[in-house]
Amino acid sequence: AIYCKHRARALFVELEALNARRDNLEIEWGQLQLEQSAWSTHAFVERVASARLHMAMPPPKEIEVITP
């Protein structure tokens, strides 16, 4: 009976630790999703292309839209 109580307490402590880890991972997942959505915006991509890659939008008359 004493062993069972000790084991139950140990398992409960482990369960609480796992629940806390899950909660932290869910928070991190949400933050990563927000970060991904920010990185995929047109404005962000354009800013990075301009600043890091020294790219620039061509003049409108040089842009051709190709449709399938």
Short mmCIF file of C-alpha atoms in Angstrom, two decimals:
data_model
loop_
_atom_site.label_atom_id
_atom_site.label_comp_id
_atom_site.label_asym_id
_atom_site.label_seq_id
_atom_site.Cartn_x
_atom_site.Cartn_y
_atom_site.Cartn_z
CA ALA A 1 0.00 0.00 0.00
CA ILE A 2 2.83 2.40 0.82
CA TYR A 3 4.58 1.55 -2.44
CA CYS A 4 1.37 2.20 -4.38
CA LYS A 5 0.93 5.63 -2.78
CA HIS A 6 4.55 6.52 -3.48
CA ARG A 7 4.25 5.33 -7.07
CA ALA A 8 1.01 7.27 -7.55
CA ARG A 9 2.66 10.45 -6.25
CA ALA A 10 5.67 9.94 -8.51
CA LEU A 11 3.44 9.41 -11.53
CA PHE A 12 1.40 12.49 -10.64
CA VAL A 13 4.56 14.60 -10.45
CA GLU A 14 5.65 13.24 -13.82
CA LEU A 15 2.22 13.97 -15.29
CA GLU A 16 2.32 17.56 -14.05
CA ALA A 17 5.79 18.04 -15.54
CA LEU A 18 4.60 16.66 -18.87
CA ASN A 19 1.54 18.92 -18.81
CA ALA A 20 3.77 21.94 -18.18
CA ARG A 21 6.05 20.89 -21.05
CA ARG A 22 3.02 20.50 -23.33
CA ASP A 23 1.78 23.97 -22.38
CA ASN A 24 5.19 25.49 -23.11
CA LEU A 25 5.37 23.71 -26.46
CA GLU A 26 1.90 24.97 -27.39
CA ILE A 27 2.97 28.53 -26.58
CA GLU A 28 6.14 28.10 -28.64
CA TRP A 29 4.10 26.65 -31.53
CA GLY A 30 1.81 29.67 -31.51
CA GLN A 31 4.78 32.03 -31.52
CA LEU A 32 6.37 30.15 -34.41
CA GLN A 33 3.14 30.33 -36.40
CA LEU A 34 2.98 34.10 -35.87
CA GLU A 35 6.61 34.43 -36.88
CA GLN A 36 6.04 32.38 -40.02
CA SER A 37 3.05 34.47 -41.02
CA ALA A 38 5.09 37.66 -40.53
CA TRP A 39 7.94 36.30 -42.65
CA SER A 40 5.64 35.33 -45.48
CA THR A 41 4.05 38.74 -45.95
CA HIS A 42 4.81 40.50 -49.21
CA ALA A 43 6.13 43.59 -47.42
CA PHE A 44 8.60 41.56 -45.33
CA VAL A 45 9.88 39.61 -48.33
CA GLU A 46 10.29 42.83 -50.30
CA ARG A 47 12.13 44.53 -47.43
CA VAL A 48 14.55 41.61 -47.00
CA ALA A 49 15.11 41.33 -50.75
CA SER A 50 15.92 45.02 -50.89
CA ALA A 51 18.11 45.24 -47.79
CA ARG A 52 20.03 41.96 -47.88
CA LEU A 53 20.01 41.01 -51.54
CA HIS A 54 20.06 44.53 -53.02
CA MET A 55 17.07 43.69 -55.19
CA ALA A 56 14.58 46.26 -56.44
CA MET A 57 11.21 46.17 -58.14
CA PRO A 58 11.48 46.79 -61.87
CA PRO A 59 9.56 49.68 -63.39
CA PRO A 60 5.89 48.81 -64.06
CA LYS A 61 6.40 48.84 -67.84
CA GLU A 62 9.00 46.05 -67.48
CA ILE A 63 6.72 43.76 -65.46
CA GLU A 64 4.98 41.02 -67.40
CA VAL A 65 2.27 38.88 -65.85
CA ILE A 66 2.17 35.35 -67.21
CA THR A 67 -0.97 33.33 -66.62
CA PRO A 68 -1.31 29.59 -67.25
#
